[in-house]
Amino acid sequence: MTNQQGDVNPRNREEDPDILGSEKALRRAAQRARERAKQAGIGVIILKDGEIVEELPDS
């Protein structure tokens, strides 16, 4: 579980269902954002190699 500062107890990290599924959920959300941006014909802002860049949809 998390404490008031948002830190996860390392002993419970492997058992916390919120932590277990969070990376997959974030990747799905990123993919959905890219798909929606492509439909709208706009780019998405990402962090790439330590720089903030706009990723444009493929033409």
Coordinates of C-alpha atoms in Angstrom, one line a residue:
M1 CA 0.0 0.0 0.0
T2 CA 1.0 3.6 -0.2
N3 CA 1.8 6.0 2.6
Q4 CA 0.7 9.7 2.6
Q5 CA 3.8 10.7 0.5
G6 CA 2.8 8.2 -2.2
D7 CA 5.7 5.8 -1.6
V8 CA 5.1 2.1 -2.0
N9 CA 6.4 -0.2 0.7
P10 CA 9.0 -2.3 -1.2
R11 CA 7.9 -5.5 0.6
N12 CA 4.4 -5.0 -0.8
R13 CA 5.3 -3.8 -4.3
E14 CA 5.2 -7.3 -5.8
E15 CA 1.8 -8.0 -4.3
D16 CA 0.1 -4.6 -5.0
P17 CA -2.3 -5.1 -7.9
D18 CA -2.2 -1.4 -8.8
I19 CA 1.6 -1.6 -9.3
L20 CA 1.5 -4.9 -11.1
G21 CA -0.8 -3.6 -13.9
S22 CA 0.4 0.0 -14.1
E23 CA 3.1 -0.4 -16.7
K24 CA 0.8 -2.2 -19.1
A25 CA -1.9 0.3 -18.5
L26 CA 0.4 3.2 -19.2
R27 CA 1.6 1.6 -22.5
R28 CA -2.0 1.0 -23.6
A29 CA -2.8 4.6 -22.8
A30 CA 0.2 5.9 -24.8
Q31 CA -0.7 3.7 -27.8
R32 CA -4.3 5.0 -27.6
A33 CA -3.0 8.6 -27.5
R34 CA -0.9 8.0 -30.6
E35 CA -3.8 6.4 -32.5
R36 CA -6.2 9.3 -31.6
A37 CA -3.5 11.9 -32.6
K38 CA -3.0 10.1 -35.9
Q39 CA -6.8 10.2 -36.6
A40 CA -6.8 13.9 -35.9
G41 CA -3.7 14.4 -38.0
I42 CA -1.6 15.9 -35.2
G43 CA 1.5 14.9 -33.3
V44 CA 2.1 13.8 -29.7
I45 CA 4.6 15.3 -27.4
I46 CA 7.1 12.8 -25.9
L47 CA 10.4 12.6 -24.1
K48 CA 13.0 11.1 -26.3
D49 CA 16.6 10.7 -25.4
G50 CA 16.1 13.3 -22.7
E51 CA 14.6 15.9 -25.0
I52 CA 10.9 16.9 -25.4
V53 CA 9.9 16.4 -29.0
E54 CA 6.8 16.2 -31.1
E55 CA 6.2 12.8 -32.7
L56 CA 4.3 13.3 -35.9
P57 CA 2.0 10.6 -37.4
D58 CA 3.3 8.7 -40.4
S59 CA 2.0 10.1 -43.6

